Structure formats: C-alpha cells, structure tokens
CSV table of C-alpha atoms and ligand atoms in Angstrom, one decimal:
chain,number,residue,atom,x,y,z
H,1,UNK,CA,-55.7,155.2,98.0
H,2,UNK,CA,-56.0,158.2,95.6
H,3,UNK,CA,-56.7,157.4,92.3
H,4,UNK,CA,-55.1,159.7,89.5
H,5,UNK,CA,-57.2,159.8,86.5
H,6,UNK,CA,-54.4,159.2,83.7
H,7,UNK,CA,-51.3,158.1,84.7
H,8,UNK,CA,-50.9,155.1,86.6
H,9,UNK,CA,-49.9,155.8,89.9
H,10,UNK,CA,-49.6,151.8,90.5
H,11,UNK,CA,-47.6,152.0,87.0
H,12,UNK,CA,-44.6,154.5,87.7
H,13,UNK,CA,-42.4,154.6,90.6
H,14,UNK,CA,-41.9,158.4,89.6
H,15,UNK,CA,-44.1,161.6,88.1
H,16,UNK,CA,-43.6,161.7,84.5
H,17,UNK,CA,-40.5,164.5,83.2
H,18,UNK,CA,-41.3,168.2,83.5
H,19,UNK,CA,-40.4,168.5,79.6
H,20,UNK,CA,-42.6,165.3,78.6
H,21,UNK,CA,-45.0,166.5,80.3
H,22,UNK,CA,-45.5,169.7,79.4
H,23,UNK,CA,-44.7,168.5,75.2
H,24,UNK,CA,-47.2,165.9,76.1
H,25,UNK,CA,-50.1,168.7,77.2
H,26,UNK,CA,-53.2,168.9,74.3
H,27,UNK,CA,-54.9,171.2,77.3
H,28,UNK,CA,-54.3,174.0,75.2
H,29,UNK,CA,-55.7,173.7,71.7
H,30,UNK,CA,-58.7,170.4,73.1
H,31,UNK,CA,-60.0,172.4,75.8
H,32,UNK,CA,-62.9,173.3,73.7
H,33,UNK,CA,-63.8,170.5,73.1
H,34,UNK,CA,-65.2,170.3,76.0
H,35,UNK,CA,-68.9,170.5,75.5
H,36,UNK,CA,-68.6,166.9,73.1
H,37,UNK,CA,-66.8,165.1,75.8
H,38,UNK,CA,-69.8,165.2,78.3
H,39,UNK,CA,-72.1,165.0,75.9
H,40,UNK,CA,-69.9,162.1,75.2
H,41,UNK,CA,-70.2,161.0,78.5
H,42,UNK,CA,-73.0,161.2,79.5
H,43,UNK,CA,-74.6,158.9,76.7
H,44,UNK,CA,-71.3,156.7,76.8
H,45,UNK,CA,-72.3,156.9,81.4
H,46,UNK,CA,-75.9,155.8,80.6
H,47,UNK,CA,-74.9,152.9,78.0
H,48,UNK,CA,-73.3,151.7,80.9
H,49,UNK,CA,-76.2,151.8,82.9
H,50,UNK,CA,-78.8,150.1,80.9
H,51,UNK,CA,-76.3,147.4,80.4
H,52,UNK,CA,-75.5,146.9,84.1
H,53,UNK,CA,-71.9,147.8,84.0
H,54,UNK,CA,-73.9,151.1,86.5
H,55,UNK,CA,-75.2,151.2,89.2
H,56,UNK,CA,-78.8,153.9,89.3
H,57,UNK,CA,-77.2,155.8,92.8
H,58,UNK,CA,-74.0,155.9,90.0
H,59,UNK,CA,-75.9,156.9,87.3
H,60,UNK,CA,-77.2,159.9,88.4
H,61,UNK,CA,-74.3,161.4,90.8
H,62,UNK,CA,-72.4,160.9,87.3
H,63,UNK,CA,-74.9,163.0,85.8
H,64,UNK,CA,-74.9,166.2,88.1
H,65,UNK,CA,-71.4,166.1,88.6
H,66,UNK,CA,-71.4,166.1,84.8
H,67,UNK,CA,-73.8,169.5,84.7
H,68,UNK,CA,-71.4,171.1,87.7
H,69,UNK,CA,-68.3,170.5,85.5
H,70,UNK,CA,-70.4,172.0,82.1
H,71,UNK,CA,-71.5,175.3,84.7
H,72,UNK,CA,-68.1,175.6,85.6
H,73,UNK,CA,-66.4,176.0,82.0
H,74,UNK,CA,-69.4,178.1,81.1
H,75,UNK,CA,-69.2,180.7,83.1
H,76,UNK,CA,-65.2,180.4,82.3
H,77,UNK,CA,-64.5,179.6,86.1
H,78,UNK,CA,-63.1,175.7,85.3
H,79,UNK,CA,-59.6,175.6,86.8
H,80,UNK,CA,-57.4,173.5,85.1
H,81,UNK,CA,-54.5,171.7,87.2
H,82,UNK,CA,-50.7,171.3,85.3
H,83,UNK,CA,-51.4,167.6,85.7
H,84,UNK,CA,-54.5,167.3,82.8
H,85,UNK,CA,-52.5,166.2,80.6
H,86,UNK,CA,-55.6,167.1,77.8
H,87,UNK,CA,-59.4,167.0,77.6
H,88,UNK,CA,-60.5,163.5,78.3
H,89,UNK,CA,-58.6,164.1,82.3
H,90,UNK,CA,-59.3,167.6,83.2
H,91,UNK,CA,-62.8,166.7,83.0
H,92,UNK,CA,-62.2,163.5,84.8
H,93,UNK,CA,-60.1,164.4,87.0
H,94,UNK,CA,-62.6,168.3,88.3
H,95,UNK,CA,-65.5,164.1,87.9
H,96,UNK,CA,-63.9,162.8,90.8
H,97,UNK,CA,-63.2,166.3,93.1
H,98,UNK,CA,-67.0,166.9,93.2
H,99,UNK,CA,-68.2,162.8,93.0
H,100,UNK,CA,-66.3,160.7,94.6
H,101,UNK,CA,-66.0,157.1,93.8
H,102,UNK,CA,-69.3,157.3,91.6
H,103,UNK,CA,-66.6,159.3,89.1
H,104,UNK,CA,-64.3,156.4,88.7
H,105,UNK,CA,-66.5,154.1,86.8
H,106,UNK,CA,-66.9,156.3,84.1
H,107,UNK,CA,-64.5,155.3,82.4
H,108,UNK,CA,-65.2,151.7,82.2
H,109,UNK,CA,-65.0,150.0,78.6
H,110,UNK,CA,-63.6,153.2,76.6
H,111,UNK,CA,-60.4,155.1,76.5
H,112,UNK,CA,-58.9,158.5,75.3
H,113,UNK,CA,-57.7,156.6,71.8
H,114,UNK,CA,-61.9,156.7,70.7
H,115,UNK,CA,-63.4,159.8,73.1
H,116,UNK,CA,-61.1,161.6,71.2
H,117,UNK,CA,-62.5,160.2,68.0
H,118,UNK,CA,-65.9,161.1,69.8
H,119,UNK,CA,-65.3,164.7,70.5
H,120,UNK,CA,-62.9,166.1,66.8
H,121,UNK,CA,-66.6,163.8,65.1
H,122,UNK,CA,-69.2,165.8,67.1
H,123,UNK,CA,-66.8,169.0,67.3
H,124,UNK,CA,-67.0,168.6,63.9
H,125,UNK,CA,-70.5,167.7,62.7
H,126,UNK,CA,-70.9,171.5,64.9
H,127,UNK,CA,-68.5,172.9,62.8
H,128,UNK,CA,-69.7,171.3,58.9
H,129,UNK,CA,-73.0,173.2,60.2
H,130,UNK,CA,-71.6,176.9,60.8
H,131,UNK,CA,-69.5,176.5,57.7
H,132,UNK,CA,-72.8,175.4,56.1
H,133,UNK,CA,-74.4,178.8,57.6
H,134,UNK,CA,-72.1,180.4,56.2
H,135,UNK,CA,-71.4,179.3,52.6
H,136,UNK,CA,-75.7,180.0,52.3
H,137,UNK,CA,-74.9,183.5,53.9
H,138,UNK,CA,-72.1,184.6,51.2
H,139,UNK,CA,-73.7,183.0,48.4
H,140,UNK,CA,-76.7,184.0,48.5
H,141,UNK,CA,-74.9,188.7,49.5
H,142,UNK,CA,-73.0,187.9,46.7
H,143,UNK,CA,-75.9,187.1,44.8
H,144,UNK,CA,-78.2,190.1,45.8
H,145,UNK,CA,-75.1,191.9,45.1
H,146,UNK,CA,-74.9,190.6,41.7
H,147,UNK,CA,-78.3,190.8,41.3
H,148,UNK,CA,-78.4,194.6,40.8
H,149,UNK,CA,-74.6,194.8,38.2
H,150,UNK,CA,-76.1,192.4,35.4
H,151,UNK,CA,-75.6,195.5,32.8
H,152,UNK,CA,-72.6,196.2,34.6
H,153,UNK,CA,-70.2,195.4,32.0
H,154,UNK,CA,-67.0,194.0,33.6
H,155,UNK,CA,-63.9,192.4,30.9
H,156,UNK,CA,-63.9,188.5,31.3
H,157,UNK,CA,-60.4,187.3,31.7
H,158,UNK,CA,-57.9,183.8,30.5
H,159,UNK,CA,-53.9,183.9,30.7
H,160,UNK,CA,-54.7,188.1,32.3
H,161,UNK,CA,-55.3,189.3,28.5
H,162,UNK,CA,-59.1,190.7,28.0
H,163,UNK,CA,-61.3,188.4,26.5
H,164,UNK,CA,-64.6,188.6,25.6
H,165,UNK,CA,-67.5,191.1,27.4
H,166,UNK,CA,-69.0,189.9,30.9
H,167,UNK,CA,-71.5,192.1,33.5
H,168,UNK,CA,-69.8,192.9,37.6
H,169,UNK,CA,-72.9,190.4,38.4
H,170,UNK,CA,-72.3,187.3,36.2
H,171,UNK,CA,-68.4,187.8,38.2
H,172,UNK,CA,-70.2,187.7,40.9
H,173,UNK,CA,-72.5,184.7,40.3
H,174,UNK,CA,-69.4,182.8,39.5
H,175,UNK,CA,-68.3,183.3,43.3
H,176,UNK,CA,-71.3,182.7,44.2
H,177,UNK,CA,-71.5,179.5,42.3
H,178,UNK,CA,-68.4,178.0,43.5
H,179,UNK,CA,-70.1,179.3,47.3
H,180,UNK,CA,-72.7,176.5,47.0
H,181,UNK,CA,-70.2,174.5,45.8
H,182,UNK,CA,-68.3,173.9,48.7
H,183,UNK,CA,-71.5,173.7,50.6
H,184,UNK,CA,-72.9,171.2,48.6
H,185,UNK,CA,-69.5,169.9,49.8
H,186,UNK,CA,-69.3,170.4,53.4
H,187,UNK,CA,-73.3,168.5,53.7
H,188,UNK,CA,-71.5,165.6,51.9
H,189,UNK,CA,-69.1,165.5,54.7
H,190,UNK,CA,-71.3,165.5,57.5
H,191,UNK,CA,-73.9,163.3,55.9
H,192,UNK,CA,-70.7,160.6,56.2
H,193,UNK,CA,-69.5,161.4,60.0
H,194,UNK,CA,-72.4,158.9,60.5
H,195,UNK,CA,-70.4,155.9,62.7
H,196,UNK,CA,-69.7,156.2,66.0
H,197,UNK,CA,-66.0,155.9,67.8
H,198,UNK,CA,-66.8,155.3,71.6
H,199,UNK,CA,-66.7,152.0,72.0
H,200,UNK,CA,-63.9,150.9,70.5
H,201,UNK,CA,-62.0,151.4,73.5
H,202,UNK,CA,-58.0,151.7,72.8
H,203,UNK,CA,-57.2,149.9,69.6
H,204,UNK,CA,-59.3,146.0,69.8
H,205,UNK,CA,-62.1,146.6,71.4
H,206,UNK,CA,-63.3,144.6,75.1
H,207,UNK,CA,-64.0,142.0,77.4
H,208,UNK,CA,-67.7,144.4,78.9
H,209,UNK,CA,-70.8,144.0,77.5
H,210,UNK,CA,-71.0,147.6,76.0
H,211,UNK,CA,-74.0,147.9,73.7
H,212,UNK,CA,-72.2,150.2,71.2
H,213,UNK,CA,-75.1,150.7,68.6
H,214,UNK,CA,-77.3,153.2,71.8
H,215,UNK,CA,-74.2,155.2,72.2
H,216,UNK,CA,-74.0,155.2,68.0
H,217,UNK,CA,-77.9,156.1,68.2
H,218,UNK,CA,-77.9,158.0,70.7
H,219,UNK,CA,-75.4,160.5,70.0
H,220,UNK,CA,-77.0,160.5,66.0
H,221,UNK,CA,-74.5,158.4,64.6
H,222,UNK,CA,-76.4,155.3,62.1
H,223,UNK,CA,-74.3,152.6,63.8
H,224,UNK,CA,-70.7,152.4,65.6
H,225,UNK,CA,-67.9,151.7,63.1
H,226,UNK,CA,-67.0,148.6,62.5
H,227,UNK,CA,-63.7,148.4,62.9
H,228,UNK,CA,-61.5,149.8,67.0
H,229,UNK,CA,-58.1,149.9,64.8
H,230,UNK,CA,-59.8,152.1,62.2
H,231,UNK,CA,-61.9,154.3,64.8
H,232,UNK,CA,-59.0,155.1,66.9
H,233,UNK,CA,-55.5,154.9,64.1
H,234,UNK,CA,-57.9,156.3,61.8
H,235,UNK,CA,-57.2,160.1,61.4
H,236,UNK,CA,-59.2,160.2,56.8
H,237,UNK,CA,-63.0,162.9,57.8
H,238,UNK,CA,-60.4,165.1,59.7
H,239,UNK,CA,-58.5,165.5,56.8
H,240,UNK,CA,-61.5,165.6,54.4
H,241,UNK,CA,-62.2,168.6,56.0
H,242,UNK,CA,-59.1,170.0,56.1
H,243,UNK,CA,-58.7,169.4,52.5
H,244,UNK,CA,-62.8,171.4,52.6
H,245,UNK,CA,-61.2,174.5,54.1
H,246,UNK,CA,-58.1,174.5,51.8
H,247,UNK,CA,-60.7,174.2,48.9
H,248,UNK,CA,-62.8,177.1,49.8
H,249,UNK,CA,-59.7,178.6,51.5
H,250,UNK,CA,-58.6,178.4,48.0
H,251,UNK,CA,-62.2,180.0,46.1
H,252,UNK,CA,-62.1,182.5,48.2
H,253,UNK,CA,-57.8,183.6,47.3
H,254,UNK,CA,-59.2,183.4,43.9
H,255,UNK,CA,-61.9,186.8,44.6
H,256,UNK,CA,-59.2,188.0,47.5
H,257,UNK,CA,-57.0,188.6,43.6
H,258,UNK,CA,-59.5,190.3,41.6
H,259,UNK,CA,-60.6,192.4,43.9
H,260,UNK,CA,-56.5,193.0,45.0
H,261,UNK,CA,-56.7,193.7,40.7
H,262,UNK,CA,-59.6,195.3,40.6
H,263,UNK,CA,-59.7,198.1,43.0
H,264,UNK,CA,-55.4,198.8,42.1
H,265,UNK,CA,-55.8,201.7,40.3
H,266,UNK,CA,-54.9,200.2,36.8
H,267,UNK,CA,-57.5,198.3,36.8
H,268,UNK,CA,-60.1,200.8,39.0
H,269,UNK,CA,-63.3,198.7,38.1
H,270,UNK,CA,-64.1,199.0,42.0
H,271,UNK,CA,-63.3,200.7,44.8
H,272,UNK,CA,-62.8,200.0,48.6
H,273,UNK,CA,-64.5,201.6,51.1
H,274,UNK,CA,-61.9,203.1,53.5
H,275,UNK,CA,-63.2,200.6,56.3
H,276,UNK,CA,-62.1,197.4,53.9
H,277,UNK,CA,-58.5,199.3,54.2
H,278,UNK,CA,-55.0,199.5,55.6
H,279,UNK,CA,-52.3,202.6,55.1
H,280,UNK,CA,-49.3,202.2,55.3
H,281,UNK,CA,-46.5,203.9,57.8
H,282,UNK,CA,-44.3,205.6,55.2
H,283,UNK,CA,-46.0,206.7,52.6
H,284,UNK,CA,-48.9,209.1,52.5
H,285,UNK,CA,-51.5,208.2,50.2
H,286,UNK,CA,-52.3,204.5,49.7
H,287,UNK,CA,-54.6,203.0,50.5
H,288,UNK,CA,-54.1,199.6,51.3
H,289,UNK,CA,-55.8,196.5,50.2
H,290,UNK,CA,-54.7,194.3,52.6
H,291,UNK,CA,-58.3,192.7,53.5
H,292,UNK,CA,-58.5,190.9,49.8
H,293,UNK,CA,-54.7,190.4,49.9
H,294,UNK,CA,-55.9,187.8,53.2
H,295,UNK,CA,-58.9,186.3,51.4
H,296,UNK,CA,-55.8,185.6,48.8
H,297,UNK,CA,-53.6,184.0,51.6
H,298,UNK,CA,-56.0,182.1,53.7
H,299,UNK,CA,-56.9,179.3,51.4
H,300,UNK,CA,-53.0,178.3,51.0
H,301,UNK,CA,-52.5,178.2,54.2
H,302,UNK,CA,-54.9,176.1,54.1
H,303,UNK,CA,-52.8,174.0,51.9
H,304,UNK,CA,-50.2,173.9,54.3
H,305,UNK,CA,-52.6,172.0,57.1
H,306,UNK,CA,-54.1,169.8,54.8
H,307,UNK,CA,-50.0,169.0,53.6
H,308,UNK,CA,-48.6,168.4,57.6
H,309,UNK,CA,-51.5,166.7,58.7
H,310,UNK,CA,-51.1,164.0,55.7
H,311,UNK,CA,-47.2,163.6,56.4
H,312,UNK,CA,-47.9,163.4,60.3
H,313,UNK,CA,-51.1,160.9,60.2
H,314,UNK,CA,-49.1,158.5,57.2
H,315,UNK,CA,-47.1,156.3,58.2
H,316,UNK,CA,-47.4,154.6,61.4
H,317,UNK,CA,-47.9,151.5,63.1
H,318,UNK,CA,-51.7,150.9,62.9
H,319,UNK,CA,-53.4,152.2,66.6
H,320,UNK,CA,-52.7,154.9,68.3
H,321,UNK,CA,-49.8,156.8,68.6
H,322,UNK,CA,-49.3,160.7,70.1
H,323,UNK,CA,-48.3,162.0,66.6
H,324,UNK,CA,-52.6,161.7,65.8
H,325,UNK,CA,-52.8,164.6,69.0
H,326,UNK,CA,-51.1,167.2,66.1
H,327,UNK,CA,-55.0,166.8,64.2
H,328,UNK,CA,-57.0,169.6,66.7
H,329,UNK,CA,-53.9,172.5,66.0
H,330,UNK,CA,-54.2,172.1,62.2
H,331,UNK,CA,-57.8,170.8,62.1
H,332,UNK,CA,-58.9,174.1,64.2
H,333,UNK,CA,-56.3,176.4,62.6
H,334,UNK,CA,-57.8,175.5,59.3
H,335,UNK,CA,-61.0,175.5,60.4
H,336,UNK,CA,-60.7,178.6,62.3
H,337,UNK,CA,-59.6,181.2,59.6
H,338,UNK,CA,-62.0,179.7,57.0
H,339,UNK,CA,-64.6,181.0,59.2
H,340,UNK,CA,-62.6,183.8,59.5
H,341,UNK,CA,-62.3,184.0,56.4
H,342,UNK,CA,-65.4,183.2,54.9
H,343,UNK,CA,-66.8,186.7,57.2
H,344,UNK,CA,-64.3,188.7,55.8
H,345,UNK,CA,-65.3,187.6,51.9
H,346,UNK,CA,-69.3,188.8,53.1
H,347,UNK,CA,-67.8,192.3,54.0
H,348,UNK,CA,-66.2,192.7,51.0
H,349,UNK,CA,-69.0,190.6,48.9
H,350,UNK,CA,-71.1,194.0,50.4
H,351,UNK,CA,-68.9,197.1,51.3
H,352,UNK,CA,-67.2,197.2,47.5
H,353,UNK,CA,-68.5,200.0,45.3
H,354,UNK,CA,-68.0,199.4,41.9
H,355,UNK,CA,-66.5,202.3,39.1
H,356,UNK,CA,-68.6,201.3,36.0
H,357,UNK,CA,-66.7,204.1,33.7
H,358,UNK,CA,-64.2,202.1,33.9
H,359,UNK,CA,-66.0,199.2,33.1
H,360,UNK,CA,-67.1,200.4,30.4
H,361,UNK,CA,-63.8,201.7,29.1
H,362,UNK,CA,-61.9,198.5,30.1
H,363,UNK,CA,-64.9,196.9,27.8
H,364,UNK,CA,-63.0,197.7,24.6
H,365,UNK,CA,-64.1,197.2,21.3
H,366,UNK,CA,-61.8,194.0,20.9
H,367,UNK,CA,-63.9,191.9,23.3
H,368,UNK,CA,-66.3,192.1,20.3
H,369,UNK,CA,-64.4,189.0,18.3
H,370,UNK,CA,-65.6,186.1,20.1
H,371,UNK,CA,-69.3,187.6,19.0
H,372,UNK,CA,-68.5,188.3,15.0
H,373,UNK,CA,-67.3,184.8,14.9
H,374,UNK,CA,-69.9,183.4,15.6
H,375,UNK,CA,-72.1,185.8,14.1
H,376,UNK,CA,-69.9,184.8,10.9
H,377,UNK,CA,-70.5,180.5,11.7
H,378,UNK,CA,-74.9,181.0,11.8
H,379,UNK,CA,-74.4,182.6,8.6
H,380,UNK,CA,-72.7,179.7,7.2
H,381,UNK,CA,-68.9,180.5,7.9
H,382,UNK,CA,-66.5,177.6,9.3
H,383,UNK,CA,-65.8,178.1,12.5
H,384,UNK,CA,-62.1,178.1,11.5
H,385,UNK,CA,-62.3,179.8,8.9
H,386,UNK,CA,-64.6,183.0,11.2
H,387,UNK,CA,-61.0,182.5,13.3
H,388,UNK,CA,-59.3,183.4,10.4
H,389,UNK,CA,-61.2,186.2,9.1
H,390,UNK,CA,-61.7,187.7,12.6
H,391,UNK,CA,-58.2,187.5,13.8
H,392,UNK,CA,-57.5,189.8,10.8
H,393,UNK,CA,-59.6,191.8,11.1
H,394,UNK,CA,-58.4,192.8,14.9
H,395,UNK,CA,-55.0,192.9,13.4
H,396,UNK,CA,-55.7,195.6,10.3
H,397,UNK,CA,-58.2,197.2,14.1
H,398,UNK,CA,-54.4,197.5,16.0
H,399,UNK,CA,-52.7,198.8,12.7
H,400,UNK,CA,-54.9,201.3,12.2
H,401,UNK,CA,-56.4,202.5,14.9
H,402,UNK,CA,-59.7,200.9,14.5
H,403,UNK,CA,-61.9,198.5,16.1
H,404,UNK,CA,-62.5,195.1,15.2
H,405,UNK,CA,-66.2,195.5,13.9
H,406,UNK,CA,-64.8,198.4,12.1
H,407,UNK,CA,-62.2,196.3,9.6
H,408,UNK,CA,-64.2,193.6,10.1
H,409,UNK,CA,-66.2,194.1,6.6
H,410,UNK,CA,-62.2,195.2,4.6
H,411,UNK,CA,-61.0,191.5,5.2
H,412,UNK,CA,-64.5,189.4,4.8
H,413,UNK,CA,-65.2,188.0,1.6
H,414,UNK,CA,-67.7,189.9,-0.8
H,415,UNK,CA,-70.9,188.3,0.1
H,416,UNK,CA,-70.0,188.8,3.3
H,417,UNK,CA,-69.9,191.9,3.5
H,418,UNK,CA,-73.4,194.0,4.2
H,419,UNK,CA,-73.3,192.3,7.0
H,420,UNK,CA,-69.8,192.8,8.7
H,421,UNK,CA,-71.0,196.7,7.5
H,422,UNK,CA,-74.0,195.4,9.9
H,423,UNK,CA,-72.1,194.0,12.2
H,424,UNK,CA,-69.8,197.1,12.8
H,425,UNK,CA,-72.8,198.5,15.0
H,426,UNK,CA,-71.5,196.7,17.6
H,427,UNK,CA,-72.0,197.5,21.1
H,428,UNK,CA,-71.4,196.1,24.2
H,429,UNK,CA,-74.4,196.3,25.2
H,430,UNK,CA,-75.3,194.1,22.1
H,431,UNK,CA,-72.4,191.9,22.6
H,432,UNK,CA,-74.1,190.8,26.9
H,433,UNK,CA,-77.4,189.9,25.4
H,434,UNK,CA,-76.4,187.7,21.9
H,435,UNK,CA,-74.9,184.9,24.9
H,436,UNK,CA,-76.7,182.5,24.7
H,437,UNK,CA,-75.3,179.6,25.6
H,438,UNK,CA,-76.4,178.0,29.1
H,439,UNK,CA,-74.4,179.3,32.2
H,440,UNK,CA,-73.6,182.3,30.4
H,441,UNK,CA,-72.4,185.7,30.6
H,442,UNK,CA,-75.9,187.2,29.5
H,443,UNK,CA,-78.1,189.0,32.0
H,444,UNK,CA,-81.1,186.5,30.9
H,445,UNK,CA,-79.1,183.0,32.0
H,446,UNK,CA,-77.2,185.3,35.1
H,447,UNK,CA,-81.1,186.0,35.9
H,448,UNK,CA,-81.2,181.8,35.4
H,449,UNK,CA,-78.9,180.7,36.7
H,450,UNK,CA,-78.9,182.7,40.0
H,451,UNK,CA,-82.8,181.5,40.8
H,452,UNK,CA,-80.9,178.0,40.5
H,453,UNK,CA,-78.5,179.0,43.2
H,454,UNK,CA,-80.9,180.0,45.5
H,455,UNK,CA,-82.8,177.2,45.2
H,456,UNK,CA,-79.2,175.2,46.7
H,457,UNK,CA,-79.6,177.7,49.2
H,458,UNK,CA,-82.7,176.6,50.8
H,459,UNK,CA,-82.0,173.8,50.3
H,460,UNK,CA,-78.6,173.8,52.1
W,1,LIG,N1,-55.0,163.9,74.1
W,1,LIG,C1,-55.3,162.7,73.2
W,1,LIG,C2,-55.0,163.1,72.0
W,1,LIG,O1,-55.9,164.4,71.6
W,1,LIG,C3,-56.2,161.4,73.8
W,1,LIG,C4,-55.8,160.6,73.6
W,1,LIG,C5,-54.4,160.5,74.3
W,1,LIG,N2,-54.5,158.3,74.0
W,1,LIG,C6,-53.4,158.1,75.0
W,1,LIG,N3,-53.5,156.8,74.7
W,1,LIG,N4,-52.0,159.1,74.9
W,1,LIG,O2,-54.2,162.6,71.0
C-alpha cells in the first residue's frame, strides 16, 4: 500500500475539504526552514541508527536521499505539491519519492511538533548571528562618523526643547550605544537557545530508546529540553526574539524621527543625499525623507507582531495546537524587516551630510545655563540658589534680547560679579569642553565612549 506522509490514509474515509487544506497549509511561510529541517532529519536518522532503530543500509539511503533533496532546494528545482501541508511533510514526501521504503522509517520517535520547534530554534540561532553582525556593522559605522564630528556642536533636547550643547559626534555615539546594547541582547538570547526539543515527540515522549542527548549535541545544543510537554507547546524563545526585534525597532524609530526632524528645513542641521530622498507626485520642490520615516515606523510594526505572537500563543491548553502555526509568519516578518531597517539605518548614517552653520546657530547662548549654574556651584553656591540665579539671568536675557551669560553679572550677589563677568565670554566650544562627567558630551568623554563601545563590538 502506498502511504502518503502526514495525513494517514488509514484514518480518514474522504479527502480534506479544499478550504481547510488551503488555510491549514503553511508552506508559503515555512518553506524557508528547509536547511534546518534537513539538518534535523540527518541528525535524527543518525541517532536512530546509533540506538539500533535504523539499519546501516536504511541510514545510507536516507542520507543520500536528504542530499538529493538538499540539491533540489539549493538549485531552486524542488517541486512543491498541493498536498504538502508544511515544509516537514514536503521534505518527507519528496524523500519517499526518491528512496522509497527507508524514508518511511525517518519519522520514528519524532513528531512535527518537536520537529517544527527544532527547525525554528536552528533558524533563530542563525538569524541571531546575522542580527549581531548587522548591529556590529551599524554601530561601527556610527562610531566612525562620530569620531569626525566630536567638535561639531549640536543642541541636545529634552521635551523637544533645547537643553544643553552637545555634538553631532555625541549624538551618533548615543545610537552606537543603543546598537551595542541590542547586540548584547541578541548574544544573550542566542546563548539561551541551548535546549533541544527534537525527540520530545508529539507531547509526552514515546516508548522507543531514543538518545536525545546525542541528538542535542549533534545539533549544537547543550542538552535535550527537560520536559516534552513544555518543549512542544512553548514559544517563549520565539517571543523573546520578536521582543528583541521590536526593541531594536524602537531604537531605530528614534533615529528615524531625529533624521526626519533634523533634515526638515525648520531645523536644517542635516541633509540627506538625493539617493535617500523621494519626490512628491504633485509638489515639484519636495525632497521627502521616506527612508527615515520607514525607520520610524518599523518598531511599531514589530511591537504589533510581539503583541500578536503573545496573544495567539496564550490561553492554550498544554500541548501543540494549530494556533501555534502562526508563530513563524510573525517571527519572520519581524526579523526580515529588522534586517532591512538596520541596513537602511546604516545607509542613512553613512550618507547623511552635516550643515555646521545651522548647527552652530542653533546652539544659542541660552544653552549655557547649566554651565553657568555648575560654575556658581563650584564657587560655593548651593545648587538651588545657582538654579534660581541663572533662571533669573535667562529671564532677563529673554526680555532684553541679550545672552544668559551676558545677563548673569546683573543678577548675582556682589561677591560673584567678577566671576560672572568672566563667564560672560563663554562660547559653545567652552561649554562642550567643560563637561566632565563620565558619559558626557565633551569630545574627551566621547573619545572614551568610542573606545569602550569598540571593545564591545570586537567581543561580539
Ligand atoms: N506546520 C506546523 C506548524 O508550523 C508544524 C506542526 C504541525 N503539527 C501538527 N500536529 N499538525 O506549527
């Protein structure tokens, strides 16, 4: 009797309804798992041989067959059949066509429930490697550009209001720090993918003498997953991955917003080259920052994918349910977009041009306020008093059209008039160089930050 893998001809008296078959089919999403599915099958077959559940001839036939299937996938000639419900069944169906009887022993001791999880984890392991590489590249580029812009002043904002003088370099280093943090998150998650689900079976294990530790080690995991029910039902590692992509997306969205804002004529601090601008179909003069806007929106979409994955995998009874099949569409969408957006961010970082005059102009003298208050503190005044005095100077400056440092001498106690007169000459480079705390925007501190972040990238 010819038996199709998957749907057992023995159990059903009629074919699956066409609509159900279409909705149930996941090949459009999961076919990309083929390299991992083949690796998992090869290792599983070797384990079956090692414990005496497969003859040497059958193993040889399976290995040969899997190689042939691999060659078809690699050549793009693998022909999917309508009845292939998912990548696992497509591979097994083709293997059966190619080698016949021995293929029917490959699924011994495993289920698609543990198979899909091992495939997903192997895929994720590779994908996290790529994510680390992508982030390292972006961070490296940010630091390279930062190095040449440590003395180019740029206002720093809180509440979208000018707060302090910083530099373009300091701003770029802040995004490199974000990328390095995500890089560590990706590395941490990859290290946690150390338990192998393969061999857990459908939900509660099986009766055959499988060597799950052998399978785990051959696939590069530290150990088999400790509980078959958990191994097949949980999607928590995938949820962590989508959370990581959402978090990277949030960081990139802030870079996107800053690029949109700083390249808009109202700010004019930065300019995007033509290759990173798009036009308007109606307004001939427009140079729109669509790429930066796409950076801004990516994190929101990934956050949606996180919410969808958390929601679709929650509230289910213990073992596998078909609801879980939605996991991969969400995971792959979040991952694909994240890789694209990291590359898009790198293009923007490499291509963006500075407009130093506008930047300098925007570092208005009112940004000297903290510098002045800190200097009054250094001369012995309490910080609250200094805050009050400089606040008064800022108000006078506003009312009289002078600068805050220019107005200071008129509001300090008589003993500090000389100091205030000295401070009246403070200019932007003085404000920047005067910053001393670790992590501050001074060129000196930024140089240290760059060294520190480069050493983190080198360790990744
Ligand atoms: N295509 C399925 C998925 O992605 C594989 C597991 C199917 N298991 C099952 N018992 N139907 O979730």
